[in-house]
Amino acid sequence: MWLKPEEMLLKNALKLWLMERSNDYFVLQRRRGYGEDGGGGITGLLVGTLDSVLDSTARVAPFRILHQTPDSQVYWSIACGANREEITKHWDWLEQNIMNTLSVFDSNEDITNFVQGKIRGLIAEEGKHSFAKEDDPEKFREAILKFEKCFGLPEQEKLVTYYSCSYWKGRVPCQGWLYLSTNFLSFYSFLLGSEIKLIISWDAISKLEKTSNVLLTESIHVCSQGEDHYFSMFLHINQTYLLMEQLANYAIKRLFDKETFDNDPILDDPLQITKRGLENRAHSEQFNAFFRLPKEEILKEVHECSLWIPFSHFSTHGKMCISENYICFASQDGNLCSLIIPLREVLAIDKTNDSSKSVIISIKGKTAFRFTEVNDFEQLVTKLRPKFEAASTQYHINREAAISSDSTDPSDKLEEQSMMCQKECSHETVNTEALMMAFHSQNLETLDSKMLKEKMKEQSWNILFAECGRGVSMFRTRKTRDLVVRGIPETLRGELWMLFSGAVNDMATHPGYYAEVVKRSLGTCNLATEEIERDLRRSLPEHPAFQSDTGISALRRVLTAYAYRNPQIGYCQAMNILTSVLLLYAKEEEAFWLLVAVCERMLPDYFNRRIIGALVDQAVFEELIRDHLPQLTEHMTDMTFFSSVSLSWFLTLFISVLPIESAVNVVDCFFYDGIKAILQLGLAILDYNLDKLLECKDDVEAVTVLNRFFDNVINKDSPLPSSVQQGSNMSAEKSCHVRVDITDLIKESYERYGNIRYEDIYSMRCRNRLYVIQTLEETTKQNVLRVVSQDVKMSLHELDELYLIFKKELLVSCYWCSSCPILKYHDPSLPYLEQYQIDCQQFRVLYHFLSPWAHSANRDSLALWTFRLLDENSACLINFKKFASAIDIMYNGSFTEKLKLLFKLHIPPAYTDVKSQDPSKGDDLSKEELLHFSQLKVSRPSHEEETESIKNSPEKGKGKVDIQAYLHQWQEELSKKEDNVKNLPRMNQPQFIQFSNTLYNLFHGDPDEEALYQAIAVVTRLLLKMEEVGRKLHSPISSPKGCSGAVCASGKPIEKTTGSHVQAKEPSSVQEESQWSLTFEQILASLLNEPALVKFFEKSIDVKAKLENAKASQLRPRTKM
């Protein structure tokens, strides 16, 4: 069958394949071990053995055809066959239909582009006639049953798809089934009595990539928590890999990258994920990214067709892509011809009656586009007509509504719309022209050589406009890119930036939006506006436009309006530099929409608190350096150097390191080619300075080399006045450093690295996002462990395991929750300790798994009281430090520490009366009851309330954080010593009875149960007598009002009971009778006299076994919780 052309690495594959036929452009190969007498020797025997143990659906095809060109080392796989007859049929077709055609091409690049386009067309044509479903519903149901039986995951876990493959355990492949579900990658194999079961959660994966080695040409490598796993022998490895990549990135976004996921409503319910849905989503993302369309657009249909190119007088084959509001076309033959037709611009859609199967689309401006060889063209026209009519009607409604809100005279709508911002913004006037026009208007009477070159550039563009059209629906060809690389003329820069970025569509579909946002954002005061005000004067301060109130006010309005539009980003440093350049060449409203396009589409996740997008692209840059500049990689021992140097390159599009007259040429290419332009320019800069960088002995020297290079980059054709040009302001003295023209540098980057494909960058971004976010998560963990380890006795390894269990519980609670699409208690903007916090329900689950006291009959009550004790600020959330401190006392605390913990659990604020509403459940509490009791407020002694109010004072009810109060609190915590037992409140009679009941429950099932029961009975009797005698000595005259201070402080006197739990009394029913109380010292001294009790609390606990059991139990169904 025909395969999507993919570049092949033959250095290892030659050991596995033999050549059978070849010519100048194609090679037919047979896999060793097939069709040979004796199996082809040792190598053939090994290959044949590997392939024969595999399931028939996963075997490697024994024949394949590769495409090559003379004098080229690059091969492309284009076909494979299960037998000689099938592959021979493909070979004969190539010789009869392709070979003669290839001789007419002048270059090898054109030959390869033609072959790739032809093969893709054949694949698409075959796909149209194949309506067989990929997944048989009956087989899929069987797979679901097997998946549930093998792995025992909760029934809410949804299986997305499954594949037959091999899992490499050491050097031995194990044939089995790979199951991809919403939250897990699972593998199961059972051969010859040997069972292999593997479950990896997507959120634990830090690396996911396709690799090749000596034995296997292709496999999928998965790295999870430091362990490497290899899967191979897939029938469709690319499809499998892309689906795994999507599921992993979705899980990472959903669980760790809250800022991104909040803006992504499409996948907000993990229970609704399907294989088809993920594939459609991936196609839509690539469609929107390629054509720079709004993120909301969803790809609906794709049709193979040809587009008539009037200025070239031929048709180019490609794909017509249709969404709700756009019709787009991209050629497949390498001519780089693309087209975007907004439906709002369409006037008519017609079909022809001849055999050409043509669709003619007419748009405003007397332009028509002819698509030929469109299958089902009649149905397509029928579907498109109501779409463009609805889109056009809606566009005019929005436009008229925006204008009518500001104008009573609609006669000249265009004029009114352009002046709308002025009327909206009170005393501040929105600029209706680019700042460059106001501060550097061109004088036609004094044309120097630079201005003449600028006019020639403009003329070249005007010729292109005459051929390809002008505006959003212009043809975009290789000639368009060539003109962009030379630099866009100053007068056309704003218009073409809007066009190539897609911002023109945003502004057209949102008339009046900017004016409204400016109006609403005026006068707002928050952290973002304060940072904006601080950075306004730092934005291109050497440019006269930003030395005046005109430029500063425009910059303030655009940045403030965007912070109002997108509060999650608000304002981030580097946005001011980028926006100031946009304002130089675009009108103010256009600059706003350009900023929207950059921040929300072209550079996703760049401008947020963690700049994840920039870190991801830096990782992509490092990967490209390893591929294209290996000698530099070998010389630089630490690749993080490139990250530290290139961060400003990506955040500011080189504006911060290049002179402004050179940087705008880089921005030209960025708006046309996206991040690809920045990556290839970065490679070109390193390549240009390669020899000098290889001579550097440390990072400081390398930084000096690059800074000196940037200082010598010029734009010799820039028409800007010398007073504005930063490069011309340098010393005119001759130096040993050669000046580099930015146009030559950009051309060099396209010639050397222009073959980097959009698809490869997209894949590298997905792959490196996993690594970047997991690296940030690892940094968070290490910082938390460093702080917590100082206060606990657990080893660092045990603490590490405990942290993973703590974090996993938080994630597991969101795996199957459709009403909680984002992680409720995870905020990466908070300090490390506060980023992950759990509620009472999650704590209860962990308490059951980890606590040595979890076998107690009233374990739910103990979990509740422990949570309330740790929740000092009554936020109903606790962090890992508090959680670890309690677990550490239970595991490693002394007898006194454990007893003190139990004592605190039975006095306020931790203690509260609990009783399940369902008597059949005994002491077990439902989730609702648990959360209710965890939120109850219990009065505490006055000195504790004062302390608590101090703790909460720094940020409660204030817009700003009180730094002094935080410093005071921090100093108190540092100087605070271990609680003095004398300062503990006294325990009243009902609390002591519950305390005794808890001890009885803890002893149940212990080998020394009888001895412990006797010991606690002795202690209880002794304490009762002791308190009775003490009360008589201190209060000889009994009074009904003689209650102790500790009892009054508890707020809720409790009636004595003998049951395992205590019923709460209403305040009105409290009896005014004499109460008694005990101190902690009294209880401690009495228990110390009983060796059985001391032995029970001091016996060692197998912490490792507890942690392992908790990890194994977290993914099991929780019917009782």
Tab-separated table of N, CA and C in Angstrom, residues 88-174:
chain	number	residue	atom	x	y	z
A	88	THR	N	5.246	-5.440	-6.369
A	88	THR	CA	5.569	-5.357	-7.800
A	88	THR	C	4.535	-4.517	-8.548
A	89	LYS	N	3.286	-4.638	-8.136
A	89	LYS	CA	2.224	-3.832	-8.756
A	89	LYS	C	2.498	-2.349	-8.560
A	90	HIS	N	2.925	-1.953	-7.346
A	90	HIS	CA	3.253	-0.539	-7.084
A	90	HIS	C	4.475	-0.114	-7.891
A	91	TRP	N	5.475	-0.976	-7.969
A	91	TRP	CA	6.705	-0.655	-8.703
A	91	TRP	C	6.393	-0.428	-10.192
A	92	ASP	N	5.601	-1.320	-10.754
A	92	ASP	CA	5.248	-1.170	-12.173
A	92	ASP	C	4.484	0.124	-12.407
A	93	TRP	N	3.605	0.490	-11.482
A	93	TRP	CA	2.844	1.734	-11.655
A	93	TRP	C	3.784	2.934	-11.660
A	94	LEU	N	4.786	2.922	-10.767
A	94	LEU	CA	5.746	4.029	-10.721
A	94	LEU	C	6.522	4.121	-12.036
A	95	GLU	N	6.955	2.995	-12.554
A	95	GLU	CA	7.733	3.037	-13.790
A	95	GLU	C	6.907	3.513	-14.976
A	96	GLN	N	5.645	3.147	-15.016
A	96	GLN	CA	4.789	3.496	-16.152
A	96	GLN	C	4.250	4.919	-16.071
A	97	ASN	N	3.996	5.436	-14.867
A	97	ASN	CA	3.305	6.722	-14.724
A	97	ASN	C	4.174	7.861	-14.209
A	98	ILE	N	5.272	7.550	-13.531
A	98	ILE	CA	6.053	8.599	-12.884
A	98	ILE	C	7.415	8.806	-13.542
A	99	MET	N	8.077	7.726	-13.901
A	99	MET	CA	9.472	7.819	-14.350
A	99	MET	C	9.650	8.797	-15.512
A	100	ASN	N	8.796	8.712	-16.516
A	100	ASN	CA	8.941	9.590	-17.685
A	100	ASN	C	8.729	11.053	-17.333
A	101	THR	N	7.849	11.295	-16.364
A	101	THR	CA	7.532	12.677	-15.984
A	101	THR	C	8.694	13.334	-15.255
A	102	LEU	N	9.443	12.556	-14.469
A	102	LEU	CA	10.488	13.135	-13.623
A	102	LEU	C	11.623	13.751	-14.435
A	103	SER	N	11.798	13.322	-15.653
A	103	SER	CA	12.910	13.832	-16.465
A	103	SER	C	12.747	15.293	-16.859
A	104	VAL	N	11.534	15.837	-16.741
A	104	VAL	CA	11.306	17.220	-17.163
A	104	VAL	C	11.689	18.228	-16.087
A	105	PHE	N	11.926	17.765	-14.870
A	105	PHE	CA	12.242	18.696	-13.783
A	105	PHE	C	13.713	19.071	-13.813
A	106	ASP	N	13.982	20.294	-13.384
A	106	ASP	CA	15.355	20.815	-13.429
A	106	ASP	C	16.145	20.485	-12.166
A	107	SER	N	15.474	20.366	-11.026
A	107	SER	CA	16.201	20.177	-9.769
A	107	SER	C	15.677	18.958	-9.027
A	108	ASN	N	16.553	18.403	-8.180
A	108	ASN	CA	16.163	17.262	-7.353
A	108	ASN	C	15.053	17.629	-6.378
A	109	GLU	N	15.072	18.870	-5.893
A	109	GLU	CA	14.041	19.313	-4.945
A	109	GLU	C	12.659	19.258	-5.597
A	110	ASP	N	12.578	19.710	-6.862
A	110	ASP	CA	11.297	19.679	-7.568
A	110	ASP	C	10.830	18.241	-7.799
A	111	ILE	N	11.790	17.341	-8.084
A	111	ILE	CA	11.423	15.933	-8.284
A	111	ILE	C	10.822	15.347	-7.012
A	112	THR	N	11.504	15.584	-5.883
A	112	THR	CA	11.013	15.050	-4.608
A	112	THR	C	9.651	15.637	-4.251
A	113	ASN	N	9.480	16.941	-4.466
A	113	ASN	CA	8.191	17.578	-4.166
A	113	ASN	C	7.071	16.983	-5.027
A	114	PHE	N	7.380	16.741	-6.278
A	114	PHE	CA	6.370	16.167	-7.169
A	114	PHE	C	5.987	14.759	-6.734
A	115	VAL	N	6.969	13.928	-6.426
A	115	VAL	CA	6.697	12.548	-6.007
A	115	VAL	C	5.880	12.540	-4.709
A	116	GLN	N	6.281	13.384	-3.756
A	116	GLN	CA	5.542	13.429	-2.488
A	116	GLN	C	4.091	13.836	-2.717
A	117	GLY	N	3.882	14.874	-3.534
A	117	GLY	CA	2.522	15.331	-3.798
A	117	GLY	C	1.691	14.262	-4.483
A	118	LYS	N	2.318	13.525	-5.428
A	118	LYS	CA	1.589	12.488	-6.157
A	118	LYS	C	1.197	11.338	-5.241
A	119	ILE	N	2.120	10.928	-4.372
A	119	ILE	CA	1.836	9.817	-3.456
A	119	ILE	C	0.748	10.213	-2.459
A	120	ARG	N	0.808	11.431	-1.959
A	120	ARG	CA	-0.241	11.890	-1.034
A	120	ARG	C	-1.596	11.910	-1.730
A	121	GLY	N	-1.597	12.312	-2.986
A	121	GLY	CA	-2.847	12.307	-3.735
A	121	GLY	C	-3.411	10.902	-3.898
A	122	LEU	N	-2.520	9.910	-4.169
A	122	LEU	CA	-2.977	8.524	-4.291
A	122	LEU	C	-3.569	8.016	-2.980
A	123	ILE	N	-2.908	8.362	-1.871
A	123	ILE	CA	-3.411	7.930	-0.556
A	123	ILE	C	-4.788	8.519	-0.291
A	124	ALA	N	-4.935	9.820	-0.584
A	124	ALA	CA	-6.227	10.470	-0.354
A	124	ALA	C	-7.315	9.861	-1.219
A	125	GLU	N	-6.966	9.524	-2.464
A	125	GLU	CA	-7.957	8.950	-3.364
A	125	GLU	C	-8.390	7.556	-2.896
A	126	GLU	N	-7.436	6.771	-2.412
A	126	GLU	CA	-7.777	5.449	-1.878
A	126	GLU	C	-8.652	5.569	-0.647
A	127	GLY	N	-8.353	6.605	0.180
A	127	GLY	CA	-9.125	6.783	1.413
A	127	GLY	C	-10.569	7.117	1.150
A	128	LYS	N	-10.854	7.791	0.014
A	128	LYS	CA	-12.235	8.168	-0.288
A	128	LYS	C	-13.099	6.950	-0.618
A	129	HIS	N	-12.453	5.891	-1.122
A	129	HIS	CA	-13.218	4.706	-1.509
A	129	HIS	C	-13.195	3.629	-0.432
A	130	SER	N	-12.615	3.950	0.710
A	130	SER	CA	-12.547	2.977	1.803
A	130	SER	C	-13.375	3.484	2.958
A	131	PHE	N	-14.559	2.966	3.100
A	131	PHE	CA	-15.449	3.419	4.170
A	131	PHE	C	-15.491	2.423	5.323
A	132	ALA	N	-14.587	1.443	5.302
A	132	ALA	CA	-14.581	0.446	6.384
A	132	ALA	C	-14.167	1.120	7.681
A	133	LYS	N	-14.881	0.840	8.719
A	133	LYS	CA	-14.568	1.426	10.015
A	133	LYS	C	-13.280	0.797	10.548
A	134	GLU	N	-12.471	1.647	11.176
A	134	GLU	CA	-11.198	1.147	11.672
A	134	GLU	C	-11.411	0.233	12.872
A	135	ASP	N	-12.344	0.552	13.700
A	135	ASP	CA	-12.598	-0.235	14.895
A	135	ASP	C	-13.933	-0.947	14.768
A	136	ASP	N	-13.882	-2.242	14.758
A	136	ASP	CA	-15.099	-3.042	14.753
A	136	ASP	C	-15.764	-2.905	16.117
A	137	PRO	N	-17.030	-2.433	16.176
A	137	PRO	CA	-17.682	-2.218	17.482
A	137	PRO	C	-17.664	-3.446	18.379
A	138	GLU	N	-17.858	-4.630	17.796
A	138	GLU	CA	-17.886	-5.847	18.606
A	138	GLU	C	-16.504	-6.130	19.199
A	139	LYS	N	-15.467	-5.970	18.367
A	139	LYS	CA	-14.115	-6.187	18.867
A	139	LYS	C	-13.741	-5.131	19.922
A	140	PHE	N	-14.215	-3.918	19.714
A	140	PHE	CA	-13.902	-2.862	20.673
A	140	PHE	C	-14.554	-3.156	22.027
A	141	ARG	N	-15.773	-3.690	22.003
A	141	ARG	CA	-16.423	-4.056	23.270
A	141	ARG	C	-15.653	-5.165	23.969
A	142	GLU	N	-15.152	-6.115	23.203
A	142	GLU	CA	-14.336	-7.170	23.787
A	142	GLU	C	-13.059	-6.593	24.388
A	143	ALA	N	-12.474	-5.620	23.700
A	143	ALA	CA	-11.256	-4.993	24.213
A	143	ALA	C	-11.527	-4.248	25.515
A	144	ILE	N	-12.678	-3.603	25.617
A	144	ILE	CA	-13.032	-2.890	26.841
A	144	ILE	C	-13.141	-3.866	28.020
A	145	LEU	N	-13.794	-4.996	27.785
A	145	LEU	CA	-13.933	-5.996	28.852
A	145	LEU	C	-12.569	-6.525	29.282
A	146	LYS	N	-11.712	-6.786	28.316
A	146	LYS	CA	-10.378	-7.276	28.640
A	146	LYS	C	-9.569	-6.212	29.376
A	147	PHE	N	-9.713	-4.976	28.961
A	147	PHE	CA	-9.015	-3.856	29.611
A	147	PHE	C	-9.440	-3.734	31.075
A	148	GLU	N	-10.744	-3.797	31.321
A	148	GLU	CA	-11.243	-3.683	32.689
A	148	GLU	C	-10.794	-4.861	33.544
A	149	LYS	N	-10.784	-6.066	32.957
A	149	LYS	CA	-10.412	-7.259	33.699
A	149	LYS	C	-8.919	-7.269	34.029
A	150	CYS	N	-8.091	-6.872	33.086
A	150	CYS	CA	-6.636	-6.955	33.269
A	150	CYS	C	-6.099	-5.945	34.270
A	151	PHE	N	-6.635	-4.724	34.263
A	151	PHE	CA	-5.998	-3.657	35.015
A	151	PHE	C	-6.779	-3.218	36.252
A	152	GLY	N	-8.046	-3.604	36.374
A	152	GLY	CA	-8.796	-3.299	37.580
A	152	GLY	C	-8.949	-1.829	37.887
A	153	LEU	N	-8.944	-0.979	36.865
A	153	LEU	CA	-9.121	0.459	37.077
A	153	LEU	C	-10.602	0.768	37.292
A	154	PRO	N	-10.916	1.903	37.891
A	154	PRO	CA	-12.327	2.277	38.068
A	154	PRO	C	-13.074	2.258	36.741
A	155	GLU	N	-14.341	1.948	36.809
A	155	GLU	CA	-15.134	1.801	35.584
A	155	GLU	C	-15.274	3.113	34.829
A	156	GLN	N	-15.002	4.250	35.493
A	156	GLN	CA	-15.084	5.534	34.789
A	156	GLN	C	-13.939	5.724	33.794
A	157	GLU	N	-12.838	4.963	33.965
A	157	GLU	CA	-11.715	5.108	33.051
A	157	GLU	C	-12.125	4.646	31.658
A	158	LYS	N	-12.004	5.559	30.681
A	158	LYS	CA	-12.532	5.301	29.350
A	158	LYS	C	-11.421	4.877	28.403
A	159	LEU	N	-11.606	3.729	27.769
A	159	LEU	CA	-10.664	3.254	26.770
A	159	LEU	C	-10.867	4.029	25.467
A	160	VAL	N	-9.779	4.602	24.950
A	160	VAL	CA	-9.847	5.385	23.715
A	160	VAL	C	-9.589	4.484	22.504
A	161	THR	N	-8.523	3.697	22.577
A	161	THR	CA	-8.225	2.745	21.499
A	161	THR	C	-7.199	1.748	21.991
A	162	TYR	N	-6.859	0.761	21.163
A	162	TYR	CA	-5.897	-0.275	21.552
A	162	TYR	C	-5.141	-0.739	20.317
A	163	TYR	N	-3.920	-1.226	20.532
A	163	TYR	CA	-3.072	-1.659	19.430
A	163	TYR	C	-2.313	-2.920	19.831
A	164	SER	N	-2.043	-3.749	18.851
A	164	SER	CA	-1.149	-4.882	19.043
A	164	SER	C	0.283	-4.397	18.826
A	165	CYS	N	1.178	-4.761	19.748
A	165	CYS	CA	2.559	-4.310	19.636
A	165	CYS	C	3.449	-5.188	20.508
A	166	SER	N	4.727	-4.871	20.525
A	166	SER	CA	5.682	-5.565	21.383
A	166	SER	C	6.264	-4.593	22.387
A	167	TYR	N	6.417	-5.090	23.606
A	167	TYR	CA	7.046	-4.307	24.682
A	167	TYR	C	8.402	-4.942	24.967
A	168	TRP	N	9.437	-4.129	24.935
A	168	TRP	CA	10.790	-4.653	25.098
A	168	TRP	C	11.176	-4.668	26.566
A	169	LYS	N	11.268	-5.898	27.096
A	169	LYS	CA	11.715	-6.083	28.474
A	169	LYS	C	13.167	-6.525	28.415
A	170	GLY	N	14.065	-5.551	28.567
A	170	GLY	CA	15.467	-5.837	28.315
A	170	GLY	C	15.698	-5.982	26.830
A	171	ARG	N	16.267	-7.111	26.423
A	171	ARG	CA	16.513	-7.367	24.991
A	171	ARG	C	15.497	-8.323	24.386
A	172	VAL	N	14.459	-8.626	25.146
A	172	VAL	CA	13.462	-9.589	24.688
A	172	VAL	C	12.142	-8.883	24.399
A	173	PRO	N	11.586	-9.041	23.178
A	173	PRO	CA	10.280	-8.434	22.892
A	173	PRO	C	9.151	-9.316	23.418
A	174	CYS	N	8.182	-8.685	24.053
A	174	CYS	CA	7.017	-9.401	24.584
A	174	CYS	C	5.786	-8.935	23.814
